mmCIF file of C-alpha atoms and ligand atoms in Angstrom:
data_model
loop_
_atom_site.group_PDB
_atom_site.id
_atom_site.type_symbol
_atom_site.label_atom_id
_atom_site.label_comp_id
_atom_site.label_asym_id
_atom_site.label_seq_id
_atom_site.Cartn_x
_atom_site.Cartn_y
_atom_site.Cartn_z
ATOM 1 C CA MET A 1 27.770 -6.486 -19.321
ATOM 2 C CA GLU A 2 28.411 -10.210 -17.614
ATOM 3 C CA SER A 3 31.980 -11.302 -19.090
ATOM 4 C CA VAL A 4 32.028 -13.788 -21.635
ATOM 5 C CA VAL A 5 34.939 -15.719 -19.684
ATOM 6 C CA LYS A 6 34.292 -16.365 -16.403
ATOM 7 C CA ARG A 7 37.243 -16.613 -14.214
ATOM 8 C CA TYR A 8 37.495 -19.623 -11.927
ATOM 9 C CA VAL A 9 37.174 -18.176 -8.031
ATOM 10 C CA LYS A 10 40.257 -19.291 -6.895
ATOM 11 C CA ASN A 11 42.888 -18.263 -9.476
ATOM 12 C CA PRO A 12 45.540 -18.448 -10.151
ATOM 13 C CA VAL A 13 45.396 -22.194 -10.485
ATOM 14 C CA LEU A 14 49.175 -22.919 -10.529
ATOM 15 C CA THR A 15 51.996 -20.470 -9.731
ATOM 16 C CA PRO A 16 55.645 -21.274 -9.412
ATOM 17 C CA ASP A 17 55.200 -22.002 -5.827
ATOM 18 C CA ASP A 18 53.539 -25.528 -6.736
ATOM 19 C CA VAL A 19 56.421 -26.560 -8.859
ATOM 20 C CA PRO A 20 58.807 -28.923 -7.099
ATOM 21 C CA TYR A 21 61.749 -27.874 -8.757
ATOM 22 C CA PRO A 22 63.266 -23.991 -8.964
ATOM 23 C CA VAL A 23 61.194 -21.830 -11.721
ATOM 24 C CA ALA A 24 60.973 -18.313 -12.249
ATOM 25 C CA THR A 25 57.335 -18.482 -13.881
ATOM 26 C CA VAL A 26 54.755 -20.908 -15.017
ATOM 27 C CA HIS A 27 52.660 -19.920 -17.608
ATOM 28 C CA ASN A 28 51.249 -20.465 -21.451
ATOM 29 C CA ALA A 29 50.155 -24.208 -20.983
ATOM 30 C CA GLY A 30 48.656 -26.683 -23.587
ATOM 31 C CA VAL A 31 46.063 -28.312 -21.807
ATOM 32 C CA VAL A 32 43.990 -31.745 -23.017
ATOM 33 C CA ARG A 33 41.461 -34.178 -21.276
ATOM 34 C CA HIS A 34 43.667 -37.627 -21.562
ATOM 35 C CA ASN A 35 41.238 -40.590 -19.713
ATOM 36 C CA GLY A 36 39.528 -38.411 -18.048
ATOM 37 C CA ILE A 37 42.468 -36.646 -16.712
ATOM 38 C CA TYR A 38 43.464 -32.488 -17.132
ATOM 39 C CA ILE A 39 47.043 -32.924 -18.640
ATOM 40 C CA MET A 40 48.586 -29.163 -18.463
ATOM 41 C CA LEU A 41 52.206 -28.437 -20.113
ATOM 42 C CA PHE A 42 52.890 -25.417 -18.897
ATOM 43 C CA ARG A 43 56.519 -23.331 -19.445
ATOM 44 C CA SER A 44 58.432 -22.212 -17.110
ATOM 45 C CA HIS A 45 61.490 -19.515 -17.492
ATOM 46 C CA LEU A 46 64.529 -21.229 -15.228
ATOM 47 C CA HIS A 47 66.780 -18.777 -13.242
ATOM 48 C CA ASN A 48 68.641 -18.082 -16.107
ATOM 49 C CA GLY A 49 65.771 -16.789 -18.500
ATOM 50 C CA ARG A 50 65.483 -19.640 -20.604
ATOM 51 C CA SER A 51 62.163 -21.999 -20.647
ATOM 52 C CA ILE A 52 61.231 -25.537 -20.081
ATOM 53 C CA VAL A 53 57.775 -27.391 -19.922
ATOM 54 C CA GLY A 54 56.516 -29.092 -17.133
ATOM 55 C CA MET A 55 53.295 -31.322 -16.548
ATOM 56 C CA ALA A 56 50.693 -30.995 -14.280
ATOM 57 C CA LYS A 57 47.727 -32.885 -13.799
ATOM 58 C CA SER A 58 43.823 -32.318 -12.523
ATOM 59 C CA LYS A 59 40.582 -34.461 -12.006
ATOM 60 C CA ASP A 60 38.530 -31.264 -12.355
ATOM 61 C CA GLY A 61 40.551 -28.747 -14.842
ATOM 62 C CA PHE A 62 41.324 -26.434 -11.841
ATOM 63 C CA ALA A 63 43.033 -28.218 -9.140
ATOM 64 C CA PHE A 64 46.250 -29.011 -10.468
ATOM 65 C CA GLU A 65 49.544 -30.835 -9.089
ATOM 66 C CA VAL A 66 52.962 -30.599 -10.763
ATOM 67 C CA GLU A 67 54.793 -33.710 -11.579
ATOM 68 C CA PRO A 68 58.332 -34.080 -9.818
ATOM 69 C CA LYS A 69 60.289 -33.815 -13.238
ATOM 70 C CA PRO A 70 59.976 -31.525 -16.340
ATOM 71 C CA PHE A 71 57.711 -32.794 -19.273
ATOM 72 C CA LEU A 72 59.995 -31.479 -21.941
ATOM 73 C CA VAL A 73 63.627 -29.926 -21.896
ATOM 74 C CA PRO A 74 65.885 -28.823 -24.635
ATOM 75 C CA ALA A 75 66.698 -31.751 -26.604
ATOM 76 C CA GLN A 76 70.764 -32.527 -25.617
ATOM 77 C CA HIS A 77 71.903 -34.262 -29.198
ATOM 78 C CA GLY A 78 71.576 -33.471 -32.819
ATOM 79 C CA ILE A 79 69.732 -31.187 -35.047
ATOM 80 C CA PHE A 80 67.113 -30.768 -31.972
ATOM 81 C CA ALA A 81 70.034 -29.848 -29.146
ATOM 82 C CA GLU A 82 71.036 -27.000 -32.086
ATOM 83 C CA TYR A 83 67.906 -25.639 -32.414
ATOM 84 C CA GLU A 84 66.493 -25.611 -28.955
ATOM 85 C CA GLU A 85 69.736 -24.448 -27.027
ATOM 86 C CA PHE A 86 67.782 -21.530 -25.723
ATOM 87 C CA GLY A 87 64.944 -23.417 -24.640
ATOM 88 C CA VAL A 88 61.464 -24.701 -25.478
ATOM 89 C CA GLU A 89 57.998 -22.432 -25.134
ATOM 90 C CA ASP A 90 54.479 -21.843 -25.287
ATOM 91 C CA LEU A 91 53.459 -25.346 -26.182
ATOM 92 C CA ARG A 92 49.964 -26.747 -27.689
ATOM 93 C CA ILE A 93 48.540 -30.029 -27.661
ATOM 94 C CA CYS A 94 46.118 -31.160 -30.361
ATOM 95 C CA PRO A 95 44.578 -34.384 -29.385
ATOM 96 C CA LEU A 96 44.007 -35.880 -33.158
ATOM 97 C CA GLU A 97 40.903 -37.673 -34.246
ATOM 98 C CA GLU A 98 43.046 -40.287 -35.956
ATOM 99 C CA ASP A 99 44.423 -43.518 -34.330
ATOM 100 C CA SER A 100 43.537 -41.765 -30.999
ATOM 101 C CA PRO A 101 45.139 -41.338 -28.589
ATOM 102 C CA ASN A 102 47.207 -39.572 -30.591
ATOM 103 C CA TYR A 103 48.617 -36.381 -29.412
ATOM 104 C CA LEU A 104 50.625 -33.807 -31.719
ATOM 105 C CA LEU A 105 52.542 -31.341 -29.563
ATOM 106 C CA THR A 106 54.031 -28.076 -31.381
ATOM 107 C CA TYR A 107 56.404 -25.493 -29.599
ATOM 108 C CA SER A 108 58.699 -22.667 -30.287
ATOM 109 C CA ALA A 109 62.412 -23.708 -30.094
ATOM 110 C CA TYR A 110 64.779 -20.604 -29.884
ATOM 111 C CA SER A 111 68.393 -20.842 -30.124
ATOM 112 C CA ARG A 112 70.885 -18.597 -31.800
ATOM 113 C CA HIS A 113 69.557 -19.340 -35.068
ATOM 114 C CA GLY A 114 66.073 -17.670 -34.189
ATOM 115 C CA VAL A 115 62.624 -18.751 -33.243
ATOM 116 C CA ARG A 116 61.305 -21.499 -34.792
ATOM 117 C CA ILE A 117 58.587 -24.358 -34.699
ATOM 118 C CA ALA A 118 59.097 -28.118 -33.721
ATOM 119 C CA ILE A 119 56.500 -30.840 -33.854
ATOM 120 C CA ALA A 120 56.355 -33.745 -31.611
ATOM 121 C CA ARG A 121 53.908 -36.859 -30.786
ATOM 122 C CA THR A 122 52.869 -38.875 -27.687
ATOM 123 C CA ARG A 123 50.476 -41.170 -26.720
ATOM 124 C CA ASP A 124 50.484 -41.286 -22.951
ATOM 125 C CA PHE A 125 52.580 -38.169 -21.890
ATOM 126 C CA GLU A 126 55.020 -40.293 -20.973
ATOM 127 C CA TYR A 127 57.160 -41.094 -23.889
ATOM 128 C CA VAL A 128 57.640 -38.008 -26.273
ATOM 129 C CA GLU A 129 58.779 -38.464 -29.939
ATOM 130 C CA ARG A 130 60.435 -35.229 -31.762
ATOM 131 C CA ILE A 131 59.176 -35.719 -35.428
ATOM 132 C CA ALA A 132 60.585 -32.377 -37.284
ATOM 133 C CA PHE A 133 60.849 -28.835 -37.411
ATOM 134 C CA ILE A 134 57.887 -27.622 -39.496
ATOM 135 C CA SER A 135 59.178 -23.874 -39.976
ATOM 136 C CA GLN A 136 62.259 -21.890 -40.678
ATOM 137 C CA ALA A 137 63.080 -19.086 -37.990
ATOM 138 C CA ASP A 138 61.026 -16.523 -37.409
ATOM 139 C CA MET A 139 57.381 -18.797 -36.625
ATOM 140 C CA ARG A 140 55.666 -18.811 -33.451
ATOM 141 C CA ASN A 141 52.310 -19.933 -32.305
ATOM 142 C CA VAL A 142 51.347 -22.881 -34.506
ATOM 143 C CA VAL A 143 47.874 -24.477 -33.664
ATOM 144 C CA ILE A 144 47.085 -28.306 -35.614
ATOM 145 C CA PHE A 145 43.255 -29.205 -36.241
ATOM 146 C CA PRO A 146 42.414 -32.246 -34.520
ATOM 147 C CA GLU A 147 40.915 -33.475 -38.137
ATOM 148 C CA LYS A 148 42.263 -33.798 -41.066
ATOM 149 C CA PHE A 149 40.527 -32.273 -44.529
ATOM 150 C CA ASN A 150 40.765 -33.494 -47.859
ATOM 151 C CA GLY A 151 43.487 -35.900 -46.732
ATOM 152 C CA ARG A 152 45.946 -33.200 -45.490
ATOM 153 C CA TYR A 153 46.539 -31.511 -42.195
ATOM 154 C CA VAL A 154 45.534 -28.083 -41.317
ATOM 155 C CA ARG A 155 47.237 -25.767 -39.014
ATOM 156 C CA LEU A 156 47.173 -21.971 -37.778
ATOM 157 C CA ASP A 157 50.480 -20.181 -37.670
ATOM 158 C CA ARG A 158 52.065 -17.051 -37.349
ATOM 159 C CA PRO A 159 55.201 -15.976 -39.265
ATOM 160 C CA HIS A 160 56.654 -12.461 -38.089
ATOM 161 C CA SER A 161 57.337 -9.747 -40.930
ATOM 162 C CA GLU A 162 58.483 -6.449 -40.934
ATOM 163 C CA ILE A 163 56.279 -5.493 -43.958
ATOM 164 C CA SER A 164 52.792 -6.500 -42.701
ATOM 165 C CA PRO A 165 51.699 -6.503 -39.386
ATOM 166 C CA TRP A 166 51.860 -9.666 -37.640
ATOM 167 C CA SER A 167 49.196 -12.229 -38.999
ATOM 168 C CA ILE A 168 47.152 -15.441 -38.548
ATOM 169 C CA TRP A 169 48.011 -17.813 -41.426
ATOM 170 C CA VAL A 170 46.476 -20.947 -42.665
ATOM 171 C CA SER A 171 49.103 -23.764 -43.999
ATOM 172 C CA TYR A 172 48.309 -27.508 -45.043
ATOM 173 C CA SER A 173 50.525 -30.730 -45.332
ATOM 174 C CA PRO A 174 50.273 -34.425 -46.374
ATOM 175 C CA ASP A 175 52.508 -35.703 -43.672
ATOM 176 C CA LEU A 176 53.118 -32.968 -40.351
ATOM 177 C CA ILE A 177 56.487 -32.205 -42.012
ATOM 178 C CA HIS A 178 56.035 -30.853 -45.231
ATOM 179 C CA TRP A 179 53.433 -27.249 -45.105
ATOM 180 C CA GLY A 180 52.457 -25.099 -47.801
ATOM 181 C CA ASP A 181 49.669 -24.027 -49.540
ATOM 182 C CA SER A 182 49.825 -20.914 -47.083
ATOM 183 C CA LYS A 183 47.491 -17.656 -46.957
ATOM 184 C CA VAL A 184 46.940 -14.771 -44.366
ATOM 185 C CA ILE A 185 43.485 -15.393 -42.701
ATOM 186 C CA ILE A 186 43.051 -13.092 -39.770
ATOM 187 C CA LYS A 187 44.730 -9.565 -39.772
ATOM 188 C CA PRO A 188 45.281 -7.364 -37.192
ATOM 189 C CA LEU A 189 42.847 -4.198 -37.489
ATOM 190 C CA GLN A 190 43.746 -0.941 -37.445
ATOM 191 C CA TYR A 191 43.155 1.205 -34.578
ATOM 192 C CA HIS A 192 41.287 -1.934 -32.488
ATOM 193 C CA TRP A 193 42.401 -3.823 -29.735
ATOM 194 C CA ASP A 194 44.355 -6.282 -31.777
ATOM 195 C CA GLU A 195 46.000 -3.697 -34.082
ATOM 196 C CA MET A 196 49.257 -4.472 -33.495
ATOM 197 C CA LYS A 197 49.774 -8.160 -33.900
ATOM 198 C CA VAL A 198 46.824 -11.455 -33.405
ATOM 199 C CA GLY A 199 48.396 -14.827 -33.030
ATOM 200 C CA PRO A 200 46.802 -18.504 -32.801
ATOM 201 C CA GLY A 201 46.200 -19.415 -29.320
ATOM 202 C CA SER A 202 44.461 -22.622 -28.122
ATOM 203 C CA THR A 203 44.063 -25.752 -30.341
ATOM 204 C CA PRO A 204 40.700 -24.958 -32.459
ATOM 205 C CA PHE A 205 37.627 -27.418 -31.484
ATOM 206 C CA LYS A 206 34.333 -28.219 -33.299
ATOM 207 C CA THR A 207 31.044 -26.637 -32.583
ATOM 208 C CA ALA A 208 27.662 -27.276 -34.564
ATOM 209 C CA HIS A 209 28.478 -23.932 -36.135
ATOM 210 C CA GLY A 210 32.443 -24.209 -37.155
ATOM 211 C CA TRP A 211 35.592 -24.317 -35.505
ATOM 212 C CA ILE A 212 36.186 -22.189 -32.732
ATOM 213 C CA ASN A 213 39.724 -20.731 -32.649
ATOM 214 C CA ILE A 214 40.682 -18.607 -29.614
ATOM 215 C CA TYR A 215 43.686 -16.255 -30.477
ATOM 216 C CA HIS A 216 45.601 -13.732 -28.897
ATOM 217 C CA GLY A 217 45.780 -9.949 -30.028
ATOM 218 C CA VAL A 218 47.993 -6.955 -28.894
ATOM 219 C CA PHE A 219 47.499 -3.686 -28.857
ATOM 220 C CA ASN A 220 50.267 -1.012 -28.187
ATOM 221 C CA THR A 221 49.600 1.650 -25.386
ATOM 222 C CA MET A 222 52.560 4.406 -24.176
ATOM 223 C CA ALA A 223 53.224 2.124 -21.304
ATOM 224 C CA GLY A 224 53.348 -0.939 -23.005
ATOM 225 C CA ALA A 225 51.540 -3.747 -24.788
ATOM 226 C CA ILE A 226 48.577 -5.451 -23.750
ATOM 227 C CA TYR A 227 48.019 -9.066 -24.315
ATOM 228 C CA ARG A 228 44.215 -10.215 -24.593
ATOM 229 C CA LEU A 229 41.937 -12.716 -26.092
ATOM 230 C CA GLY A 230 39.845 -13.045 -29.062
ATOM 231 C CA VAL A 231 37.599 -15.436 -30.852
ATOM 232 C CA ALA A 232 37.132 -16.670 -34.150
ATOM 233 C CA LEU A 233 34.895 -18.985 -36.322
ATOM 234 C CA HIS A 234 36.140 -20.938 -38.915
ATOM 235 C CA ASP A 235 34.055 -23.305 -41.678
ATOM 236 C CA LEU A 236 33.403 -26.901 -40.617
ATOM 237 C CA SER A 237 34.737 -28.485 -43.638
ATOM 238 C CA ASP A 238 37.243 -25.912 -44.693
ATOM 239 C CA PRO A 239 39.093 -24.089 -41.830
ATOM 240 C CA SER A 240 40.821 -21.254 -44.275
ATOM 241 C CA LEU A 241 37.312 -19.665 -44.411
ATOM 242 C CA VAL A 242 37.026 -17.267 -41.616
ATOM 243 C CA ILE A 243 32.836 -17.045 -40.908
ATOM 244 C CA GLY A 244 33.346 -14.552 -38.645
ATOM 245 C CA VAL A 245 35.767 -12.838 -36.310
ATOM 246 C CA SER A 246 34.648 -10.934 -32.742
ATOM 247 C CA ASP A 247 34.709 -7.596 -32.876
ATOM 248 C CA GLN A 248 35.477 -7.363 -29.083
ATOM 249 C CA TRP A 249 37.881 -9.327 -27.229
ATOM 250 C CA ILE A 250 36.577 -12.184 -24.659
ATOM 251 C CA LEU A 251 39.467 -11.527 -22.116
ATOM 252 C CA GLN A 252 41.798 -8.670 -21.081
ATOM 253 C CA PRO A 253 44.045 -8.687 -17.828
ATOM 254 C CA GLU A 254 42.267 -7.226 -15.232
ATOM 255 C CA ASP A 255 43.277 -9.422 -11.762
ATOM 256 C CA PRO A 256 46.406 -8.070 -10.143
ATOM 257 C CA TRP A 257 48.318 -11.374 -11.319
ATOM 258 C CA GLU A 258 47.343 -10.206 -14.726
ATOM 259 C CA ARG A 259 48.333 -6.964 -14.805
ATOM 260 C CA THR A 260 51.387 -6.988 -13.109
ATOM 261 C CA GLY A 261 54.165 -10.039 -12.961
ATOM 262 C CA TYR A 262 57.046 -10.927 -15.124
ATOM 263 C CA VAL A 263 55.335 -9.282 -18.271
ATOM 264 C CA PRO A 264 52.618 -6.913 -17.001
ATOM 265 C CA ASN A 265 49.261 -6.494 -18.863
ATOM 266 C CA VAL A 266 49.419 -10.466 -20.531
ATOM 267 C CA VAL A 267 46.468 -13.024 -20.833
ATOM 268 C CA PHE A 268 48.056 -15.232 -23.536
ATOM 269 C CA THR A 269 46.331 -19.017 -23.889
ATOM 270 C CA CYS A 270 47.527 -22.005 -25.465
ATOM 271 C CA GLY A 271 45.203 -24.389 -24.444
ATOM 272 C CA SER A 272 41.207 -24.438 -23.907
ATOM 273 C CA VAL A 273 38.873 -27.959 -23.220
ATOM 274 C CA PRO A 274 35.625 -28.232 -24.706
ATOM 275 C CA GLU A 275 33.153 -29.840 -22.328
ATOM 276 C CA GLU A 276 29.894 -31.747 -22.892
ATOM 277 C CA ASP A 277 27.687 -29.261 -21.045
ATOM 278 C CA GLY A 278 28.301 -26.589 -23.653
ATOM 279 C CA THR A 279 31.033 -24.540 -21.508
ATOM 280 C CA VAL A 280 34.669 -24.199 -22.516
ATOM 281 C CA LYS A 281 37.593 -24.272 -19.967
ATOM 282 C CA ILE A 282 39.957 -21.691 -21.053
ATOM 283 C CA TYR A 283 43.378 -21.315 -19.629
ATOM 284 C CA TRP A 284 45.934 -18.680 -19.869
ATOM 285 C CA GLY A 285 49.253 -17.642 -18.694
ATOM 286 C CA ALA A 286 48.767 -14.354 -16.383
ATOM 287 C CA ALA A 287 51.539 -11.710 -16.469
ATOM 288 C CA ASP A 288 53.822 -14.632 -17.902
ATOM 289 C CA THR A 289 54.010 -15.802 -14.406
ATOM 290 C CA VAL A 290 51.012 -17.954 -13.282
ATOM 291 C CA MET A 291 48.377 -19.814 -15.054
ATOM 292 C CA CYS A 292 44.465 -19.112 -14.598
ATOM 293 C CA ALA A 293 41.253 -20.712 -15.833
ATOM 294 C CA GLY A 294 38.181 -19.907 -16.342
ATOM 295 C CA THR A 295 34.843 -21.165 -18.336
ATOM 296 C CA ALA A 296 32.867 -19.770 -21.534
ATOM 297 C CA ARG A 297 29.637 -20.625 -22.824
ATOM 298 C CA ILE A 298 30.531 -21.779 -26.536
ATOM 299 C CA ASP A 299 27.237 -20.546 -27.804
ATOM 300 C CA ASP A 300 27.934 -16.839 -26.721
ATOM 301 C CA LEU A 301 31.450 -17.311 -28.759
ATOM 302 C CA VAL A 302 29.703 -18.580 -31.685
ATOM 303 C CA ASP A 303 27.558 -15.481 -31.395
ATOM 304 C CA LEU A 304 29.962 -12.990 -31.014
ATOM 305 C CA CYS A 305 31.409 -14.265 -33.932
ATOM 306 C CA LEU A 306 28.275 -14.564 -35.773
ATOM 307 C CA ASN A 307 26.531 -11.352 -35.014
ATOM 308 C CA LYS A 308 29.237 -8.990 -33.702
ATOM 309 C CA SER A 309 32.385 -9.502 -36.207
ATOM 310 C CA ARG A 310 34.917 -7.341 -37.687
ATOM 311 C CA GLN A 311 36.559 -7.852 -41.052
ATOM 312 C CA ALA A 312 39.014 -10.463 -41.247
ATOM 313 C CA VAL A 313 41.466 -9.540 -43.522
HETATM 314 C C1 LIG B 1 54.930 -13.120 -26.970
HETATM 315 C C2 LIG B 1 55.365 -14.362 -26.231
HETATM 316 C C3 LIG B 1 54.887 -14.948 -25.761
HETATM 317 C C4 LIG B 1 54.403 -14.077 -24.230
HETATM 318 C C5 LIG B 1 54.257 -12.884 -24.865
HETATM 319 C C6 LIG B 1 53.806 -11.787 -23.389
HETATM 320 O O1 LIG B 1 55.648 -12.420 -27.674
HETATM 321 O O2 LIG B 1 56.537 -14.303 -26.039
HETATM 322 O O3 LIG B 1 54.893 -16.465 -24.527
HETATM 323 O O4 LIG B 1 53.397 -14.421 -23.071
HETATM 324 O O5 LIG B 1 54.824 -12.305 -25.611
HETATM 325 O O6 LIG B 1 55.476 -11.785 -22.956
#
């Protein structure tokens, strides 16, 4: 069978050698197209094991050039400094429709108090305004839908739990700061490729059939965890309604740089860019070490969710 995601022939698209300051990895990048330029905000481990976020730009979405200075490093003052002390990771970019250009950035902030999610805003990818922390500890992987629904922002999130397997939840907010009305909408499926945990991946994008949510799922083996990508379709007017979750994964570690590296057997997405020709560019961190890209036909993703789906919860 032809694979759903076609890898770019010159993967990886970004490696630590492409970065003009010392880093050990480049991975888990949020990506958008802003004024016709692809902006990639990638995570890098520094040589002390803590993470920062760098920026790369591209005209075609494949050939990226890294900016001389990092884009986001842990804050130096105030509440953000306290909770970002150990690093900032896995940033997602939400191109808000309202008041465009208006990008929300959500990222994991690590500190001695645990991991929680911060939200920030930029209009030009030069000036970044941190807004708030939008979770307590034990939350990673938040993506925000680009539209409001009945006057509220909607996000997919992934609280950690020792009781239930780590699942995808939905939450709502009137102001981007206060979130609630949470409920679980996609759970790992037992004895399935995502049975250990699932979590939001790239920012959902709209199709005629619903919102496409490309997520990650994890399976544990005797040789360690395998991170793969899956896809779900959410209702256009109420994204808490899951229309379908593809039974099969759409991407798994296969290339040598996906199978070995800082953490072996990982493909992990934080960004995808839908194109006008009916394809979507998908970006993933490979083995937590390099960035890769590929394309999929949006109709193929929709078809998997509509016609080859598994139960959601
Ligand atoms: C997750 C996160 C991701 C990482 C993945 C694989 O728990 O830490 O940032 O890509 O593990 O190591």
